[in-house]
Amino acid sequence: MLELREYQAEGVEAVFSEWRRGVRRTALVWATGLGKTVGVAHIAVRHLAEQPRGRVLMLAHTTELVDQAISKMRSVAPGIRVGRVQAQTNETLAKIVCASVQTLRSENRRRMIRDVSLVIVDEAHHAVASTYLAVLEHYGCMGVEGGALAVGVTATMMRGDEKALGAVWQSIAHEVTIGQGIADGFLVRPRGLHVTVDDLDLSQVKMSRGDYNEGQLGQAIEDSLAPQAIAKAVAEHAPDRKMILFAPTVSSAEVIGDALSASGRAVGLVHGGLAAGDRKRVLDAYRARETTILASCRLPTEGFDDPETDGVIFGRPTRSRGFYIQMAGRALRPYPGK
């Protein structure tokens, strides 16, 4: 059974304290790499010990996050049945059900999961979306009493748009920042290098939901010398590092990836448009070091865990502090020799 670090134990206790004082929907905000899924797995186990007739439902929005949740739940609770509800898989009788929120858009699928007394929301900053709200309302989480309790977990309780997260989450029970994680030795201390691209003009790129419009930003990057400047900087400063490249569009990820490949690096391309099996093959190749740069369009910002990763290429400017933190966090997990 995976044991809790001191701050994780404090966070678990803080969640139960919030519930005891009448808060029904609370959240943990722990920086990327600090073990959010392990923490909520312990919350699930303790909740079931207190309410043995209940059932725990954990919501996630990507296959990778559902896989991660199932793995951690089984590690923390080897004696409790953990099931999946996603696409054609319908293990609704498990005590802990890890489900895709897209699957639970269907009211019929929601009705099959009965006696839910706790809903866990992974990447809780998404919870204001209508798909999440439909699930929370179905199980009574949005009511005052009588419905299921809820706990959300995220690295960044912020969004690029103006939707108010306070409409869902009544409190933040416990928070651990990247700075705290670094100071306590649970995350590595990063070093940053800034690459200047003289002909990259962002003055004509419009803003959308608090950040640069991704399509226009991607085109501006492709039309500039940014791909070549990135490849040159990586060759000079990080020739042997295992890195994730973040780009604003699939096309710009491909163009920057091609520049990195031309410089001699083995590059894999991953994005949300890939079929699940193809996505898994690309991620597995990166984990196995068959490729050493993962060129991506957003996908690995949430739920991707590879402690060997020791570099991030910010191949996209951003005005979103939350998104920047999500990207940076992918490389901060400790690893021997890192």
CSV table of C-alpha atoms in Angstrom, one decimal:
chain,number,residue,atom,x,y,z
A,1,MET,CA,0.0,0.0,0.0
A,2,LEU,CA,1.4,3.4,-1.0
A,3,GLU,CA,2.1,5.4,2.1
A,4,LEU,CA,1.4,9.1,2.4
A,5,ARG,CA,4.0,11.9,2.7
A,6,GLU,CA,3.4,14.3,5.6
A,7,TYR,CA,1.8,17.0,3.4
A,8,GLN,CA,-0.4,14.4,1.7
A,9,ALA,CA,-1.6,13.1,5.1
A,10,GLU,CA,-2.4,16.7,6.1
A,11,GLY,CA,-4.3,17.2,2.9
A,12,VAL,CA,-6.4,14.1,3.4
A,13,GLU,CA,-7.3,15.2,6.9
A,14,ALA,CA,-8.1,18.7,5.7
A,15,VAL,CA,-10.6,17.3,3.2
A,16,PHE,CA,-12.4,15.3,5.9
A,17,SER,CA,-12.4,18.3,8.2
A,18,GLU,CA,-14.1,20.4,5.5
A,19,TRP,CA,-16.8,17.8,5.1
A,20,ARG,CA,-17.3,17.6,8.8
A,21,ARG,CA,-17.9,21.3,9.0
A,22,GLY,CA,-20.6,21.1,6.3
A,23,VAL,CA,-18.7,21.9,3.1
A,24,ARG,CA,-19.8,19.4,0.6
A,25,ARG,CA,-17.5,20.2,-2.4
A,26,THR,CA,-13.9,20.9,-1.5
A,27,ALA,CA,-10.6,20.7,-3.4
A,28,LEU,CA,-6.9,19.8,-3.1
A,29,VAL,CA,-4.5,22.0,-5.0
A,30,TRP,CA,-1.1,20.3,-5.2
A,31,ALA,CA,1.5,21.1,-7.8
A,32,THR,CA,2.2,18.6,-10.6
A,33,GLY,CA,4.4,15.7,-9.4
A,34,LEU,CA,3.2,15.9,-5.7
A,35,GLY,CA,1.0,12.8,-5.8
A,36,LYS,CA,-2.5,14.1,-6.2
A,37,THR,CA,-3.9,10.7,-7.4
A,38,VAL,CA,-2.3,8.9,-4.4
A,39,GLY,CA,-3.9,11.4,-2.1
A,40,VAL,CA,-7.4,11.1,-3.4
A,41,ALA,CA,-7.0,7.3,-3.5
A,42,HIS,CA,-6.4,7.4,0.3
A,43,ILE,CA,-9.5,9.7,0.6
A,44,ALA,CA,-11.5,7.1,-1.3
A,45,VAL,CA,-10.4,4.2,1.0
A,46,ARG,CA,-11.1,6.2,4.2
A,47,HIS,CA,-14.5,7.3,2.9
A,48,LEU,CA,-15.5,3.7,2.1
A,49,ALA,CA,-14.3,2.6,5.6
A,50,GLU,CA,-16.7,5.2,7.1
A,51,GLN,CA,-19.5,4.5,4.6
A,52,PRO,CA,-19.2,0.8,3.6
A,53,ARG,CA,-22.5,0.9,1.7
A,54,GLY,CA,-21.3,3.7,-0.5
A,55,ARG,CA,-19.4,3.8,-3.7
A,56,VAL,CA,-16.7,6.1,-5.0
A,57,LEU,CA,-16.8,7.6,-8.5
A,58,MET,CA,-13.7,9.2,-9.9
A,59,LEU,CA,-14.1,11.4,-13.0
A,60,ALA,CA,-11.3,12.1,-15.6
A,61,HIS,CA,-11.4,13.4,-19.1
A,62,THR,CA,-8.7,11.4,-20.9
A,63,THR,CA,-7.9,7.7,-21.2
A,64,GLU,CA,-4.4,8.4,-19.7
A,65,LEU,CA,-6.0,10.0,-16.6
A,66,VAL,CA,-8.5,7.1,-16.2
A,67,ASP,CA,-5.6,4.6,-16.6
A,68,GLN,CA,-3.6,6.5,-14.0
A,69,ALA,CA,-6.5,6.6,-11.5
A,70,ILE,CA,-7.1,2.9,-11.8
A,71,SER,CA,-3.4,2.1,-11.3
A,72,LYS,CA,-3.1,4.3,-8.2
A,73,MET,CA,-6.4,3.2,-6.7
A,74,ARG,CA,-5.3,-0.5,-7.0
A,75,SER,CA,-1.9,0.3,-5.4
A,76,VAL,CA,-3.5,2.1,-2.5
A,77,ALA,CA,-6.4,-0.3,-2.0
A,78,PRO,CA,-5.4,-3.8,-3.2
A,79,GLY,CA,-8.4,-5.3,-1.3
A,80,ILE,CA,-11.0,-3.1,-2.9
A,81,ARG,CA,-12.5,-3.8,-6.3
A,82,VAL,CA,-11.7,-1.0,-8.8
A,83,GLY,CA,-13.5,-0.8,-12.1
A,84,ARG,CA,-13.6,1.2,-15.3
A,85,VAL,CA,-16.6,2.8,-17.0
A,86,GLN,CA,-15.5,4.1,-20.4
A,87,ALA,CA,-16.7,3.5,-23.9
A,88,GLN,CA,-17.7,-0.2,-24.1
A,89,THR,CA,-16.3,-1.1,-20.6
A,90,ASN,CA,-19.0,-0.9,-17.9
A,91,GLU,CA,-17.7,-2.2,-14.6
A,92,THR,CA,-20.4,-0.5,-12.6
A,93,LEU,CA,-20.5,-2.8,-9.6
A,94,ALA,CA,-16.9,-2.0,-8.4
A,95,LYS,CA,-16.7,-0.1,-5.1
A,96,ILE,CA,-14.4,2.4,-6.8
A,97,VAL,CA,-15.4,3.3,-10.3
A,98,CYS,CA,-13.0,5.3,-12.5
A,99,ALA,CA,-14.9,6.8,-15.4
A,100,SER,CA,-14.5,9.0,-18.4
A,101,VAL,CA,-16.6,12.1,-18.1
A,102,GLN,CA,-17.4,11.9,-21.8
A,103,THR,CA,-19.0,8.4,-21.2
A,104,LEU,CA,-21.0,9.8,-18.3
A,105,ARG,CA,-22.6,12.4,-20.5
A,106,SER,CA,-25.1,9.7,-21.1
A,107,GLU,CA,-27.8,9.7,-18.4
A,108,ASN,CA,-28.3,6.0,-19.0
A,109,ARG,CA,-24.7,5.3,-18.1
A,110,ARG,CA,-24.9,7.5,-15.0
A,111,ARG,CA,-28.0,5.6,-13.8
A,112,MET,CA,-26.0,2.3,-14.0
A,113,ILE,CA,-23.6,3.5,-11.3
A,114,ARG,CA,-25.7,3.4,-8.1
A,115,ASP,CA,-25.1,4.2,-4.4
A,116,VAL,CA,-22.4,6.8,-5.1
A,117,SER,CA,-21.5,8.6,-1.9
A,118,LEU,CA,-18.3,10.3,-3.1
A,119,VAL,CA,-17.4,11.9,-6.4
A,120,ILE,CA,-13.7,12.7,-7.1
A,121,VAL,CA,-12.9,15.1,-9.9
A,122,ASP,CA,-9.5,14.8,-11.4
A,123,GLU,CA,-8.2,18.1,-12.9
A,124,ALA,CA,-10.9,19.9,-11.0
A,125,HIS,CA,-10.5,23.2,-12.9
A,126,HIS,CA,-12.6,21.6,-15.6
A,127,ALA,CA,-15.5,21.1,-13.3
A,128,VAL,CA,-17.5,24.1,-14.5
A,129,ALA,CA,-18.0,22.5,-17.9
A,130,SER,CA,-21.5,21.2,-18.5
A,131,THR,CA,-20.4,17.6,-18.8
A,132,TYR,CA,-19.0,17.6,-15.2
A,133,LEU,CA,-21.9,19.6,-13.8
A,134,ALA,CA,-24.3,17.1,-15.2
A,135,VAL,CA,-22.5,14.3,-13.3
A,136,LEU,CA,-22.2,16.3,-10.1
A,137,GLU,CA,-25.9,17.2,-10.2
A,138,HIS,CA,-27.0,13.7,-11.0
A,139,TYR,CA,-25.3,12.3,-7.8
A,140,GLY,CA,-26.6,15.2,-5.6
A,141,CYS,CA,-23.2,16.9,-5.1
A,142,MET,CA,-24.6,20.3,-5.9
A,143,GLY,CA,-27.2,20.1,-3.2
A,144,VAL,CA,-26.9,21.1,0.5
A,145,GLU,CA,-27.3,17.6,2.0
A,146,GLY,CA,-28.4,14.1,1.2
A,147,GLY,CA,-26.4,13.7,-2.0
A,148,ALA,CA,-22.8,12.6,-2.6
A,149,LEU,CA,-19.8,14.5,-1.3
A,150,ALA,CA,-17.3,15.8,-3.8
A,151,VAL,CA,-13.5,16.5,-3.8
A,152,GLY,CA,-11.6,17.9,-6.7
A,153,VAL,CA,-7.9,17.8,-7.3
A,154,THR,CA,-5.8,20.0,-9.5
A,155,ALA,CA,-2.4,21.6,-9.8
A,156,THR,CA,-3.8,24.9,-10.7
A,157,MET,CA,-7.2,26.1,-9.5
A,158,MET,CA,-7.5,28.6,-12.3
A,159,ARG,CA,-8.8,28.8,-15.9
A,160,GLY,CA,-8.0,30.9,-18.9
A,161,ASP,CA,-11.6,32.0,-19.4
A,162,GLU,CA,-13.7,33.8,-16.9
A,163,LYS,CA,-15.8,30.9,-15.6
A,164,ALA,CA,-15.9,31.0,-11.8
A,165,LEU,CA,-14.6,27.9,-10.2
A,166,GLY,CA,-16.2,29.0,-7.0
A,167,ALA,CA,-19.6,28.1,-8.5
A,168,VAL,CA,-18.5,24.4,-8.0
A,169,TRP,CA,-15.8,24.3,-5.4
A,170,GLN,CA,-16.8,25.8,-2.0
A,171,SER,CA,-13.3,25.7,-0.5
A,172,ILE,CA,-9.7,24.7,-1.0
A,173,ALA,CA,-9.0,22.3,1.8
A,174,HIS,CA,-5.2,22.2,1.3
A,175,GLU,CA,-2.7,23.6,-1.1
A,176,VAL,CA,1.0,22.9,-1.9
A,177,THR,CA,2.7,25.0,-4.5
A,178,ILE,CA,5.6,24.2,-6.8
A,179,GLY,CA,7.8,26.5,-4.7
A,180,GLN,CA,6.9,24.5,-1.6
A,181,GLY,CA,7.5,21.2,-3.4
A,182,ILE,CA,10.9,22.4,-4.5
A,183,ALA,CA,11.9,23.7,-1.1
A,184,ASP,CA,10.9,20.4,0.6
A,185,GLY,CA,12.8,18.3,-2.0
A,186,PHE,CA,9.8,16.7,-3.5
A,187,LEU,CA,10.4,18.5,-6.9
A,188,VAL,CA,13.6,19.4,-8.6
A,189,ARG,CA,14.7,23.0,-9.0
A,190,PRO,CA,14.4,24.1,-12.6
A,191,ARG,CA,16.7,26.3,-14.7
A,192,GLY,CA,15.3,28.3,-17.6
A,193,LEU,CA,16.8,29.6,-20.8
A,194,HIS,CA,15.1,32.2,-22.9
A,195,VAL,CA,15.4,31.9,-26.7
A,196,THR,CA,14.8,35.1,-28.7
A,197,VAL,CA,13.1,34.8,-32.1
A,198,ASP,CA,13.6,38.2,-33.8
A,199,ASP,CA,11.0,37.7,-36.5
A,200,LEU,CA,8.2,36.3,-34.3
A,201,ASP,CA,5.5,39.0,-34.2
A,202,LEU,CA,2.7,38.4,-31.8
A,203,SER,CA,1.1,41.8,-32.1
A,204,GLN,CA,-1.5,40.6,-34.6
A,205,VAL,CA,-2.4,37.4,-32.7
A,206,LYS,CA,-5.8,37.8,-31.1
A,207,MET,CA,-6.6,36.8,-27.5
A,208,SER,CA,-9.1,34.0,-26.8
A,209,ARG,CA,-10.3,33.1,-23.3
A,210,GLY,CA,-7.4,34.9,-21.7
A,211,ASP,CA,-4.6,33.5,-23.9
A,212,TYR,CA,-3.3,33.7,-27.4
A,213,ASN,CA,-5.6,32.3,-30.1
A,214,GLU,CA,-4.1,28.9,-30.7
A,215,GLY,CA,-4.6,28.8,-34.5
A,216,GLN,CA,-3.2,32.3,-35.1
A,217,LEU,CA,-0.3,31.6,-32.7
A,218,GLY,CA,0.6,28.4,-34.4
A,219,GLN,CA,0.6,30.1,-37.8
A,220,ALA,CA,2.8,32.9,-36.5
A,221,ILE,CA,5.3,30.4,-35.1
A,222,GLU,CA,5.3,28.5,-38.4
A,223,ASP,CA,5.9,31.7,-40.4
A,224,SER,CA,8.8,32.7,-38.2
A,225,LEU,CA,12.3,31.2,-37.6
A,226,ALA,CA,11.1,29.8,-34.2
A,227,PRO,CA,11.4,26.1,-35.3
A,228,GLN,CA,15.0,26.6,-36.3
A,229,ALA,CA,15.8,28.7,-33.3
A,230,ILE,CA,14.3,26.1,-31.0
A,231,ALA,CA,16.2,23.2,-32.6
A,232,LYS,CA,19.5,25.2,-32.4
A,233,ALA,CA,18.9,26.0,-28.7
A,234,VAL,CA,18.1,22.4,-27.8
A,235,ALA,CA,21.2,21.2,-29.7
A,236,GLU,CA,23.4,23.7,-27.9
A,237,HIS,CA,22.0,23.6,-24.3
A,238,ALA,CA,20.1,20.2,-24.0
A,239,PRO,CA,21.6,17.7,-26.5
A,240,ASP,CA,21.1,14.7,-24.2
A,241,ARG,CA,17.9,15.7,-22.3
A,242,LYS,CA,14.6,13.9,-22.5
A,243,MET,CA,12.2,16.6,-23.3
A,244,ILE,CA,8.5,17.5,-24.0
A,245,LEU,CA,7.8,20.1,-26.6
A,246,PHE,CA,4.6,22.1,-26.2
A,247,ALA,CA,3.2,23.7,-29.4
A,248,PRO,CA,-0.1,25.5,-29.9
A,249,THR,CA,-1.4,23.5,-32.8
A,250,VAL,CA,-0.8,20.0,-34.3
A,251,SER,CA,0.7,21.6,-37.4
A,252,SER,CA,3.2,23.8,-35.5
A,253,ALA,CA,4.1,20.7,-33.4
A,254,GLU,CA,4.9,18.9,-36.6
A,255,VAL,CA,7.0,21.8,-38.0
A,256,ILE,CA,9.0,22.2,-34.8
A,257,GLY,CA,9.3,18.5,-34.5
A,258,ASP,CA,10.7,18.3,-38.1
A,259,ALA,CA,13.3,20.9,-37.2
A,260,LEU,CA,14.4,18.9,-34.1
A,261,SER,CA,14.5,15.7,-36.2
A,262,ALA,CA,16.7,17.5,-38.8
A,263,SER,CA,19.1,18.4,-36.0
A,264,GLY,CA,19.4,14.7,-35.1
A,265,ARG,CA,16.9,14.2,-32.4
A,266,ALA,CA,14.4,11.3,-32.3
A,267,VAL,CA,11.0,12.9,-32.1
A,268,GLY,CA,7.5,11.5,-31.5
A,269,LEU,CA,4.3,13.4,-32.2
A,270,VAL,CA,1.3,13.2,-29.9
A,271,HIS,CA,-2.0,15.1,-29.9
A,272,GLY,CA,-5.7,14.6,-29.0
A,273,GLY,CA,-6.6,13.7,-32.6
A,274,LEU,CA,-4.7,10.4,-32.5
A,275,ALA,CA,-6.6,7.2,-31.8
A,276,ALA,CA,-6.1,5.9,-28.2
A,277,GLY,CA,-3.9,3.0,-29.4
A,278,ASP,CA,-1.7,5.3,-31.5
A,279,ARG,CA,-1.4,7.7,-28.7
A,280,LYS,CA,-0.3,4.9,-26.3
A,281,ARG,CA,2.3,3.7,-28.8
A,282,VAL,CA,3.8,7.2,-29.1
A,283,LEU,CA,3.9,7.7,-25.3
A,284,ASP,CA,5.3,4.2,-24.7
A,285,ALA,CA,8.1,4.9,-27.2
A,286,TYR,CA,9.0,8.1,-25.3
A,287,ARG,CA,9.0,6.3,-22.0
A,288,ALA,CA,11.3,3.6,-23.4
A,289,ARG,CA,13.6,6.3,-24.9
A,290,GLU,CA,13.0,5.1,-28.4
A,291,THR,CA,12.3,8.8,-28.9
A,292,THR,CA,13.8,11.5,-26.6
A,293,ILE,CA,11.6,14.4,-27.5
A,294,LEU,CA,7.8,14.3,-27.3
A,295,ALA,CA,6.3,16.9,-29.6
A,296,SER,CA,2.8,17.7,-28.4
A,297,CYS,CA,-0.2,19.8,-28.8
A,298,ARG,CA,-1.5,20.3,-25.2
A,299,LEU,CA,-2.1,16.6,-24.5
A,300,PRO,CA,0.7,15.8,-21.9
A,301,THR,CA,-0.1,18.9,-19.7
A,302,GLU,CA,-2.5,16.7,-17.6
A,303,GLY,CA,-2.1,13.2,-16.4
A,304,PHE,CA,1.2,12.3,-18.0
A,305,ASP,CA,3.8,10.9,-15.6
A,306,ASP,CA,7.4,10.3,-16.8
A,307,PRO,CA,9.9,11.1,-14.0
A,308,GLU,CA,12.8,10.7,-16.4
A,309,THR,CA,11.7,13.8,-18.4
A,310,ASP,CA,14.3,16.5,-17.6
A,311,GLY,CA,13.4,19.3,-19.9
A,312,VAL,CA,10.4,21.2,-21.3
A,313,ILE,CA,10.5,23.2,-24.6
A,314,PHE,CA,7.9,26.0,-24.4
A,315,GLY,CA,7.3,26.1,-28.1
A,316,ARG,CA,4.4,28.4,-27.5
A,317,PRO,CA,4.1,31.7,-25.7
A,318,THR,CA,1.2,31.8,-23.2
A,319,ARG,CA,-0.5,34.4,-21.1
A,320,SER,CA,-2.0,31.7,-18.8
A,321,ARG,CA,-0.2,31.3,-15.5
A,322,GLY,CA,-2.1,28.0,-14.9
A,323,PHE,CA,-1.2,26.6,-18.3
A,324,TYR,CA,2.5,27.6,-17.8
A,325,ILE,CA,2.6,25.8,-14.5
A,326,GLN,CA,1.0,22.7,-16.0
A,327,MET,CA,3.7,22.6,-18.7
A,328,ALA,CA,6.6,23.3,-16.4
A,329,GLY,CA,5.5,20.7,-13.9
A,330,ARG,CA,6.0,17.8,-16.4
A,331,ALA,CA,9.8,17.9,-15.9
A,332,LEU,CA,10.0,18.5,-12.1
A,333,ARG,CA,9.5,15.0,-10.7
A,334,PRO,CA,12.7,13.7,-9.0
A,335,TYR,CA,14.6,10.9,-10.7
A,336,PRO,CA,18.1,9.4,-9.9
A,337,GLY,CA,20.8,11.5,-11.4
A,338,LYS,CA,18.4,14.3,-12.5
